CSV table of C-alpha atoms and ligand atoms in Angstrom, one decimal:
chain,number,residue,atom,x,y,z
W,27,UNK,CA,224.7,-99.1,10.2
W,28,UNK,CA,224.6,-97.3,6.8
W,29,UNK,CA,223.3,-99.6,4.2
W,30,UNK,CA,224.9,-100.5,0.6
W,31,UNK,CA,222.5,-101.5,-1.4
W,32,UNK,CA,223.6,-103.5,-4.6
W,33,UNK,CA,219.9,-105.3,-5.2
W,34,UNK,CA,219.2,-105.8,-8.9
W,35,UNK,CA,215.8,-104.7,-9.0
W,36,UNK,CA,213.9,-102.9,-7.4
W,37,UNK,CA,216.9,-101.3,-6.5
W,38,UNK,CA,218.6,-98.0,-5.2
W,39,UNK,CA,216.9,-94.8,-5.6
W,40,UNK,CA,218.7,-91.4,-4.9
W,41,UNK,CA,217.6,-89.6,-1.0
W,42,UNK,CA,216.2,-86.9,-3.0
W,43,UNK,CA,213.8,-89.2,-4.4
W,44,UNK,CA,212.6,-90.9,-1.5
W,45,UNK,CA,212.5,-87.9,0.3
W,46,UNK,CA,210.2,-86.1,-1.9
W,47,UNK,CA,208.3,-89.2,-2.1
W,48,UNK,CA,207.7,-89.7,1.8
W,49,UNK,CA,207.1,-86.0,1.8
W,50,UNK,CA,204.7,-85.9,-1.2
W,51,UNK,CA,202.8,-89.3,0.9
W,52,UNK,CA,202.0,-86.7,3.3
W,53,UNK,CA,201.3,-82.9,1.7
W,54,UNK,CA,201.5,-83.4,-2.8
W,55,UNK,CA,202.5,-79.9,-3.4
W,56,UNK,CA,200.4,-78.3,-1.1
W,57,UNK,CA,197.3,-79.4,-1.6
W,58,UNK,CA,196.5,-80.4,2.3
W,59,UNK,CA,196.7,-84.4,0.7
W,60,UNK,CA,198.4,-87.1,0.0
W,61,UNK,CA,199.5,-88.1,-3.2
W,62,UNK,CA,198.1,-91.6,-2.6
W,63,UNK,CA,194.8,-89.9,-2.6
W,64,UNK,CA,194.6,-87.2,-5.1
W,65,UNK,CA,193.1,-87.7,-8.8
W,66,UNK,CA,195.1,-88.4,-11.3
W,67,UNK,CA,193.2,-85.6,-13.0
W,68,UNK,CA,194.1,-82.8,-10.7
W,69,UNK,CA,195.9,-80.4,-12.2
W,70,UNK,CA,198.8,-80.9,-10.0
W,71,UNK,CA,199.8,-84.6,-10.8
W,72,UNK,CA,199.0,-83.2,-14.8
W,73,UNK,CA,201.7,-81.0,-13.8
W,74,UNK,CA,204.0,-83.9,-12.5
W,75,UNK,CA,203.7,-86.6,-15.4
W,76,UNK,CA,204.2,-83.6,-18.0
W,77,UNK,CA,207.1,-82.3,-16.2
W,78,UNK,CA,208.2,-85.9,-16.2
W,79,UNK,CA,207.6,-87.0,-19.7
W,80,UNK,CA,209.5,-83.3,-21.1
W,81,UNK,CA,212.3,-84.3,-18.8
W,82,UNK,CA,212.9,-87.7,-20.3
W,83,UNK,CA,213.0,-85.6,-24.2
W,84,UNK,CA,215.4,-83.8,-22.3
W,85,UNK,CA,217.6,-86.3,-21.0
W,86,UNK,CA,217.6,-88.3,-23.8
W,87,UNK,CA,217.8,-85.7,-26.5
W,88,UNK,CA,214.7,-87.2,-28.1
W,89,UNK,CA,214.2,-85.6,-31.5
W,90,UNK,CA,210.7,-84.2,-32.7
W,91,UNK,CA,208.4,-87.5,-33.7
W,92,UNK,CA,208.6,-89.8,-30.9
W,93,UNK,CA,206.3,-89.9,-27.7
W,94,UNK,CA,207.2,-90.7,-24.4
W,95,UNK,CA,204.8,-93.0,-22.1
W,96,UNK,CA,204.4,-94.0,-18.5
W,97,UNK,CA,202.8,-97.3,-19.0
W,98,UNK,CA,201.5,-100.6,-16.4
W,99,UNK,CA,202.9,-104.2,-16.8
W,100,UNK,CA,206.1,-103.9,-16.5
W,101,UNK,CA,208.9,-104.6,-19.2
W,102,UNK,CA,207.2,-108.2,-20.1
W,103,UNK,CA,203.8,-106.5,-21.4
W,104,UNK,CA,206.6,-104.8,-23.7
W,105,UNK,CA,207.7,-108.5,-24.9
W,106,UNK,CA,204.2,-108.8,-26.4
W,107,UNK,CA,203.0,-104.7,-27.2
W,108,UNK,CA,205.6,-104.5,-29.5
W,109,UNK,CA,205.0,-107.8,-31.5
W,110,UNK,CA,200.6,-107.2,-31.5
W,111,UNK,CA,201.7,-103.2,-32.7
W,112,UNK,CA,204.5,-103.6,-35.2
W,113,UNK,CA,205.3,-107.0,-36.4
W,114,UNK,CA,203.5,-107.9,-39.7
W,115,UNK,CA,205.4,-111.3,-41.0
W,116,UNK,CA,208.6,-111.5,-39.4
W,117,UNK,CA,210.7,-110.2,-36.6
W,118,UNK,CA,214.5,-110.1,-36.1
W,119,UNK,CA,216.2,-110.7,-32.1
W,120,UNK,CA,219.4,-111.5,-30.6
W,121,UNK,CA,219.2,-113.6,-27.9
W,122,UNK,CA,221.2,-112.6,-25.1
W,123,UNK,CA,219.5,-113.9,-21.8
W,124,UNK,CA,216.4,-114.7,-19.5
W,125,UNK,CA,214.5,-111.1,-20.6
W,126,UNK,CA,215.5,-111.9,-24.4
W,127,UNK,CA,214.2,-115.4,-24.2
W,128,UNK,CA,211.2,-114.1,-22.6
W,129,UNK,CA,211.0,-111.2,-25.5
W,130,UNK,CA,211.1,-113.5,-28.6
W,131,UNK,CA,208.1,-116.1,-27.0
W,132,UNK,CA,205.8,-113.4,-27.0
W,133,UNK,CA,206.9,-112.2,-30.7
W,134,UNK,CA,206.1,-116.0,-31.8
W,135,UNK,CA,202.9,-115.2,-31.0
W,136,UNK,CA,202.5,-113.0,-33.7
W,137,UNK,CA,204.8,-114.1,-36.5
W,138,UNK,CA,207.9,-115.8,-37.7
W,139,UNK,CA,211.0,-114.7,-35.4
W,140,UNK,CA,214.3,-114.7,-36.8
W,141,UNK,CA,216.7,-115.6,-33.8
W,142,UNK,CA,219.9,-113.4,-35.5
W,143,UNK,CA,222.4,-114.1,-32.8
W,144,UNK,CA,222.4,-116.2,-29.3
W,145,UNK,CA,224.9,-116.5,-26.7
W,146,UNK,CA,222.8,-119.3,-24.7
W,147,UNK,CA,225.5,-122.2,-25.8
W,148,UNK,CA,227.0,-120.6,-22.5
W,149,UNK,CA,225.2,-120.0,-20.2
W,150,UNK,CA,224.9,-115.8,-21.6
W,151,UNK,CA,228.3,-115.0,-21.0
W,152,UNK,CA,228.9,-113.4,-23.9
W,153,UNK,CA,227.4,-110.7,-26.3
W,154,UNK,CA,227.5,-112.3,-29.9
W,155,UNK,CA,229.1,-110.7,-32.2
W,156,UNK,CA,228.8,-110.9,-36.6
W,157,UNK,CA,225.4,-111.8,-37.1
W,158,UNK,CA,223.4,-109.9,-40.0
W,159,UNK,CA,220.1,-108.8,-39.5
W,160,UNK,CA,217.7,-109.7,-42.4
W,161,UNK,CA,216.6,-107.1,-44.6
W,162,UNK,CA,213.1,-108.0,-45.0
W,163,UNK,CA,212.4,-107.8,-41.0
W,164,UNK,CA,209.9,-106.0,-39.9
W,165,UNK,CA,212.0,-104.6,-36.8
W,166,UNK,CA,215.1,-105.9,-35.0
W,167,UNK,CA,214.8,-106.3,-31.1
W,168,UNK,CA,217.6,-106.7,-28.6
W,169,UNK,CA,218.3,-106.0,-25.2
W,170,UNK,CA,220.5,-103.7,-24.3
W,171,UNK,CA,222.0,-104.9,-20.6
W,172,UNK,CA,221.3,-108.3,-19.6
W,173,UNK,CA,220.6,-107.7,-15.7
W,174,UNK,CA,220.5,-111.5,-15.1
W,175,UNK,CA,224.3,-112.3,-16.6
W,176,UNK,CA,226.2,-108.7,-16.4
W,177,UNK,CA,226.5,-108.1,-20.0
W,178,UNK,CA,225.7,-105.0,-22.0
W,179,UNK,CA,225.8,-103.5,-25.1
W,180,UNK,CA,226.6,-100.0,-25.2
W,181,UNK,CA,226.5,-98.6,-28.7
W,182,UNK,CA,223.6,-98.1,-30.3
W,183,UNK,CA,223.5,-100.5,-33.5
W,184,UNK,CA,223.5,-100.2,-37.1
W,185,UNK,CA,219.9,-101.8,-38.4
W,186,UNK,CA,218.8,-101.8,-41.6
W,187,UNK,CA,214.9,-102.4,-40.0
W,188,UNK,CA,213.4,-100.5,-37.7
W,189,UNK,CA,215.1,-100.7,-33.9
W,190,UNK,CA,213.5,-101.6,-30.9
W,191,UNK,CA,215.5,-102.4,-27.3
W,192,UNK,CA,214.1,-103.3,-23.9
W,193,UNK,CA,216.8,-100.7,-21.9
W,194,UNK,CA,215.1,-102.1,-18.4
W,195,UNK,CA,218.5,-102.2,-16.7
W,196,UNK,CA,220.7,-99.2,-18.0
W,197,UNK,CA,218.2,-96.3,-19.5
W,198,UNK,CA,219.9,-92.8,-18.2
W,199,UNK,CA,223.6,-94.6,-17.6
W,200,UNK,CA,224.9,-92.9,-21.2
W,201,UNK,CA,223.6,-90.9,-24.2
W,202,UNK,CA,221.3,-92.7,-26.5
W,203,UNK,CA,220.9,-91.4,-30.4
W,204,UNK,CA,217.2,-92.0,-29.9
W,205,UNK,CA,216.8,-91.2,-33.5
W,206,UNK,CA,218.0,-94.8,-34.4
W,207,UNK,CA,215.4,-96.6,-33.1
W,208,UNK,CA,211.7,-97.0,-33.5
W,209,UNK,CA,210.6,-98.5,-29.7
W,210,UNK,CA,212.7,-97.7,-26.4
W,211,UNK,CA,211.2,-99.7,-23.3
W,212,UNK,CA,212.0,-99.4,-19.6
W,213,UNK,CA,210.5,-100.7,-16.2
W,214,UNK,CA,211.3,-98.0,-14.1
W,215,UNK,CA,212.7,-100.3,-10.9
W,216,UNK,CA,216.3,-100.7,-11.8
W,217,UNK,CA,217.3,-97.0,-12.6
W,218,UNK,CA,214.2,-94.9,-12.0
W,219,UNK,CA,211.7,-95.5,-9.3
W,220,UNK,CA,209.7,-97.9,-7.6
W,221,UNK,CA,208.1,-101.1,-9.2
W,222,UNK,CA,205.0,-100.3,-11.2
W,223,UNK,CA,205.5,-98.0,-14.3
W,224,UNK,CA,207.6,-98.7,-17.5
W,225,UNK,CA,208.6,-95.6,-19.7
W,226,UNK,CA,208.0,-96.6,-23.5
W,227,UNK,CA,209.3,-94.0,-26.1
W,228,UNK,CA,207.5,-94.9,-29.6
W,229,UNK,CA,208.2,-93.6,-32.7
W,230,UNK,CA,204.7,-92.3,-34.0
W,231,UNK,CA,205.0,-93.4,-37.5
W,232,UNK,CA,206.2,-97.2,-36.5
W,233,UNK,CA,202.4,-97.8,-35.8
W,234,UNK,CA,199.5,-97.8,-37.9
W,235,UNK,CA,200.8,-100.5,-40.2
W,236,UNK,CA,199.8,-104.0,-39.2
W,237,UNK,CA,196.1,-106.0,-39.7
W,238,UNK,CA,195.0,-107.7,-36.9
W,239,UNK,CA,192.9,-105.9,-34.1
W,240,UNK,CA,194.7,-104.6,-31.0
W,241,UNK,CA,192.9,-104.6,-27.3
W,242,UNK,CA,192.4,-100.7,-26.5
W,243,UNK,CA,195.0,-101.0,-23.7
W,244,UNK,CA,197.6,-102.6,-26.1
W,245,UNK,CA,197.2,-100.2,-28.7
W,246,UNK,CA,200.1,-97.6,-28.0
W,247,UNK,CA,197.9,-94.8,-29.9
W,248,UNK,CA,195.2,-95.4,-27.6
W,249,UNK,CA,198.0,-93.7,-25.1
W,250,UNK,CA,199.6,-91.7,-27.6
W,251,UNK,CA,196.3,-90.1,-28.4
W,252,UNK,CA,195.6,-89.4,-24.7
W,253,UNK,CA,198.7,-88.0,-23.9
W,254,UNK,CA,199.6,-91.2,-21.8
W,255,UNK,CA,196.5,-90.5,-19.1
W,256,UNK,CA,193.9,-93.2,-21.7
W,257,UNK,CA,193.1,-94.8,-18.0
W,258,UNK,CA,194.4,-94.3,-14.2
W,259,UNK,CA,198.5,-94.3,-14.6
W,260,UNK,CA,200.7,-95.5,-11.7
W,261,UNK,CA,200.5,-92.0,-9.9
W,262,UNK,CA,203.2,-93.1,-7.2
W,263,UNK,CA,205.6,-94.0,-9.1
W,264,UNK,CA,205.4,-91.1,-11.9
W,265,UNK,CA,206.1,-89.0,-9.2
W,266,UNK,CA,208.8,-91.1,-7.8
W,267,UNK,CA,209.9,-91.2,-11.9
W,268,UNK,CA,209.7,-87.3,-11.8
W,269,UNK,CA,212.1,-87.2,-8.5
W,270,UNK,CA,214.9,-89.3,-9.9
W,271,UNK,CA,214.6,-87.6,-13.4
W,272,UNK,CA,215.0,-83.8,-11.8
W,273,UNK,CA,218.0,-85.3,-10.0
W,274,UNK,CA,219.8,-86.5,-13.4
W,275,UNK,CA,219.3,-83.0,-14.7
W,276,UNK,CA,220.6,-82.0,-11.4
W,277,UNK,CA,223.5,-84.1,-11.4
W,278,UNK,CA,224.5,-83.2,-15.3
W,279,UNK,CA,222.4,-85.2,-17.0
W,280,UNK,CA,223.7,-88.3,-18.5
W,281,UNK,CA,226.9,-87.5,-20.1
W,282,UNK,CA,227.6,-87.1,-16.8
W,283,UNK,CA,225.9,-90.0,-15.0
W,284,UNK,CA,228.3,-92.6,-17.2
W,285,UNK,CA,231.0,-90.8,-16.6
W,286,UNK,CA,230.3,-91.8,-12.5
W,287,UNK,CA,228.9,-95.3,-13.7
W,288,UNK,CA,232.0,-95.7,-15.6
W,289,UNK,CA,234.2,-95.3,-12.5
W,290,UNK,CA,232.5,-97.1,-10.5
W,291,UNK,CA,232.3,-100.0,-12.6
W,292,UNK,CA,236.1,-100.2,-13.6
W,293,UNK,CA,236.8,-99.7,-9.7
W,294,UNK,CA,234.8,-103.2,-9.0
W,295,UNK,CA,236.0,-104.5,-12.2
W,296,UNK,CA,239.7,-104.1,-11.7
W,297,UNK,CA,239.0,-105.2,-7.6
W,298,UNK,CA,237.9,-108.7,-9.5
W,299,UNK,CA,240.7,-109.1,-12.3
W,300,UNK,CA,243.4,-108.5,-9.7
W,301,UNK,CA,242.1,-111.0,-7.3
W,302,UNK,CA,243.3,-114.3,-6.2
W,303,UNK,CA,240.1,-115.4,-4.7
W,304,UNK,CA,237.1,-113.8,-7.4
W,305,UNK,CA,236.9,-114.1,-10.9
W,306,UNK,CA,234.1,-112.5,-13.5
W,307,UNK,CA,231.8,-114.3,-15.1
W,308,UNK,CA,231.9,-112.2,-18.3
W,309,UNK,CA,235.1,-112.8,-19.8
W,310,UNK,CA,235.0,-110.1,-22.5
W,311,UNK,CA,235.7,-106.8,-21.4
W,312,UNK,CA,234.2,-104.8,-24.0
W,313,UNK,CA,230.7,-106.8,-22.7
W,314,UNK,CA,230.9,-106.2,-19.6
W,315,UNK,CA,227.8,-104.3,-18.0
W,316,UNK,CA,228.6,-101.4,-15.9
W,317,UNK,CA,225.2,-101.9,-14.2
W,318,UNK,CA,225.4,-105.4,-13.0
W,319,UNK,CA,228.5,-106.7,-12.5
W,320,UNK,CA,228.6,-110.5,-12.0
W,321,UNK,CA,231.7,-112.6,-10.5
W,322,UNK,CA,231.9,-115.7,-8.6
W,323,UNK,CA,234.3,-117.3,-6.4
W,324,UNK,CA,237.2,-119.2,-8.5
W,325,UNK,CA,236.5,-123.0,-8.0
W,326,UNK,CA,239.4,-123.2,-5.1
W,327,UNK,CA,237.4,-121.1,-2.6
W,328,UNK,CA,233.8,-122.0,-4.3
W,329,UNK,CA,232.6,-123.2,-0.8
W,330,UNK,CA,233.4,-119.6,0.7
W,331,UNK,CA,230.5,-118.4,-1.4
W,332,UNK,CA,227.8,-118.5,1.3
W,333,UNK,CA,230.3,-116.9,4.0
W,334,UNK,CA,231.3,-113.7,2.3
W,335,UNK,CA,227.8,-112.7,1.6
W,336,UNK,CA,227.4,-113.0,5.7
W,337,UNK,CA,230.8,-111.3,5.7
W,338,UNK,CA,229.7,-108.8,3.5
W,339,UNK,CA,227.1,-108.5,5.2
W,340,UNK,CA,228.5,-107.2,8.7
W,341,UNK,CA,229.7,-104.2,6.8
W,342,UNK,CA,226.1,-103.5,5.7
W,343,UNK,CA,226.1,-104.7,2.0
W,344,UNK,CA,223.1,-105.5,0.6
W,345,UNK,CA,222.1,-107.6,-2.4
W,346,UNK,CA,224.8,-109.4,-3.7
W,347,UNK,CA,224.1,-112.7,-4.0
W,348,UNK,CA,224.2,-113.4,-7.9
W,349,UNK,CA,220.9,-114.7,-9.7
W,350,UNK,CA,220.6,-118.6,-9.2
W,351,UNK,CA,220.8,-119.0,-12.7
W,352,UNK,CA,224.3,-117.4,-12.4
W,353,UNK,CA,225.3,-118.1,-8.8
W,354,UNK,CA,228.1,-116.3,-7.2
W,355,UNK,CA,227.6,-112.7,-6.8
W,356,UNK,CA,226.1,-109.9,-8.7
W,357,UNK,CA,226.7,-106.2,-7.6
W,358,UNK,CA,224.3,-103.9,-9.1
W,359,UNK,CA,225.6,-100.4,-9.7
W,360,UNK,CA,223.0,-98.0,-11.0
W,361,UNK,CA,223.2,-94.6,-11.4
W,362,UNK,CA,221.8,-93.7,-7.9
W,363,UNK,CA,224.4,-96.1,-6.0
W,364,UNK,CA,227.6,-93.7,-4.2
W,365,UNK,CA,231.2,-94.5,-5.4
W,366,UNK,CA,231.4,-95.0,-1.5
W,367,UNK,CA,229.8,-98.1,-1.7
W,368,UNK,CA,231.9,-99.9,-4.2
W,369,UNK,CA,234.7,-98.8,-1.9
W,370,UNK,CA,232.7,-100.5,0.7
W,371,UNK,CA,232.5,-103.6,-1.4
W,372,UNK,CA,236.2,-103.7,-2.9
W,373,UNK,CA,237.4,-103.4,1.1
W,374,UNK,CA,235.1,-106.0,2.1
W,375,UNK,CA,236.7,-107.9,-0.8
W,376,UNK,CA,240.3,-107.5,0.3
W,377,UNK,CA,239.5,-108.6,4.0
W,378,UNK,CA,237.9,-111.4,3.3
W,379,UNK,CA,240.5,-112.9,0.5
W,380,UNK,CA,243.3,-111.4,3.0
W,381,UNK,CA,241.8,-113.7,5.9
W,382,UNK,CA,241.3,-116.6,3.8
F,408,PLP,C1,213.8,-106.6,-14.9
F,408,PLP,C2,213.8,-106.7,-16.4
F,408,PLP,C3,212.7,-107.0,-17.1
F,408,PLP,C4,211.4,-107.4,-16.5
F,408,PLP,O1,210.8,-106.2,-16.0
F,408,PLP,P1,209.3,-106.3,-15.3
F,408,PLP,O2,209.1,-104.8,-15.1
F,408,PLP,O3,209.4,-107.1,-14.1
F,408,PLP,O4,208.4,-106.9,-16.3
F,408,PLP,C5,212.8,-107.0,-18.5
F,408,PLP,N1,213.9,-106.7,-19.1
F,408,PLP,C6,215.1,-106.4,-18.4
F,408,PLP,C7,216.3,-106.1,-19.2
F,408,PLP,C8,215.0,-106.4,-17.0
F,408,PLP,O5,216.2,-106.1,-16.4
């Protein structure tokens, strides 16, 4: 049965890039070996991570000034890079869920953090709205689609300090004006490639600026300086990265990724709002992520949770049970998932409140 994969992360990747992945496992670009075996010196995987950084400037319009990396770690060594390399006395978030939570105890570390705006009074339903971000920051960090709770913020904001977002969950779902901010982070499993590389786009003149000794690794001009290849990077998945990245060009680029994100999103969205049986957990519209969308069953049917997952199931959808600290369901829409299988989900949806 075909699948429809709605995990969160690691999640969906397009058939072009697993395809060229299982083929590059066997024969990378004809060199008689398999990618898993090659130095990361040759001169073909040179050839893949340039390719791959030039097509992220591309994608994202980034302006002269700025480097892209393909770092380890993950998006949590991000929560404390950015603190060691940028924050002097005081830092600026909005706290918006788990990953933000997990962002500003790292920046404690390093200095005073000035928590601007929090939606955690409930439960992260919300994006907060009014706060002011203080002048004398030394940056401003918030992240920009909350996997965990379904909420997003899609317009790049007005800071009056330098701006840093952790865009784990929704880099390459719209045009970014790059040019606003000073730090762009990324693990690459929820809308790039397998588990095991993050893409950091850094601002060359951000660093340089703070005291206190920073480990070689966590230096971001240690990487900068060596053209992001300073030790072994995660070969597989910068080729994997490389895949997905020729198939957004491919595809438009990412004017024209949203625009598909956008339907698919309203498609689920208005399935929810006109049902008797599910309701969102994310009451504002304008918040609303178009990545993760997270509903639960109304309290009348709550103890039909457990049975439409099975239900859902039988029609061979995947990963859509919600995140426990949100219960209920979460369907995960990125930019590689078809419009086909939100039509599989909406039906799936019908049936089940039709039967019940
Ligand atoms: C998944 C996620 C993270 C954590 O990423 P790791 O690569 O597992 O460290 C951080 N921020 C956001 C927004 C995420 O979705």
């Amino acid at each position: 049965m075909k699948k429809h994969n709605f995990y969160a992360g690691p999640s969906i990747l397009s058939q072009y890039t697993i395809k060229n992945t299982a083929d590059a496992i066997i024969d990378f670009a004809g060199t008689g070996l398999s990618i898993l075996e090659v130095s990361h010196r040759s001169k073909e995987f040179v050839a893949v991570i340039e390719e791959a950084r030039k097509l992220v400037k591309e994608l994202l319009e980034i302006p002269q000034g700025y480097t892209v990396l393909f770092l380890g770690g993950g998006a949590s060594l991000q929560f404390c890079m950015v603190p060691f390399n940028i924050l002097k006395k005081k830092a600026a978030y909005l706290e918006t869920g788990t990953w933000a939570v997990n962002a500003i105890k790292e920046a404690k570390i390093f200095g005073e953090v000035d928590v601007v705006g929090s939606s955690k009074d409930e439960n992260f339903c919300y994006i907060p709205k009014g706060y002011t971000i203080p002048s004398d920051a030394d940056y401003f960090h918030y992240t920009s689609n909350n996997t965990i709770y379904g909420t997003e913020i899609r317009k790049d904001p007005d800071s009056p300090v330098p701006l840093v977002s952790d865009m784990s969950s929704d880099i390459f779902s719209r045009p970014v004006d790059v040019s606003k901010y000073d730090i762009i982070y990324a693990g690459a499993q929820k809308n790039l490639a397998p588990a095991g590389v993050t893409i950091v786009i850094v601002k060359d003149d951000i660093l340089g600026h703070v005291d206190r000794p920073i480990p070689t690794m966590l230096d971001y001009r240690t990487h900068i300086k060596k053209d992001t290849m300073f030790n072994t990077p995660p070969v597989l998945p910068v080729f994997s990265a490389l895949q997905t990245l020729r198939w957004y060009k491919e595809q438009g680029g990412v004017k024209e990724l949203e625009k598909h994100d956008l339907a698919k999103a309203s498609k689920l969205y208005d399935a929810i709002d006109s049902s008797r049986m599910f309701v969102g957990t994310v009451k504002n519209p304008e918040d609303r992520s178009i990545m993760n969308v997270c509903f639960v069953m109304k309290p009348e049917y709550a103890e039909l949770e457990k049975e439409f997952i099975d239900y859902a199931s039988t029609k061979g959808i995947v990963g859509i049970k919600g995140h426990r600290s949100v219960g209920g369901f979460r369907a995960s829409l990125y930019n590689a998932l078809p419009m086909e299988s939100v039509e599989v989900l909406v039906s799936a949806m019908k049936e089940f409140e039709a039967k019940h």
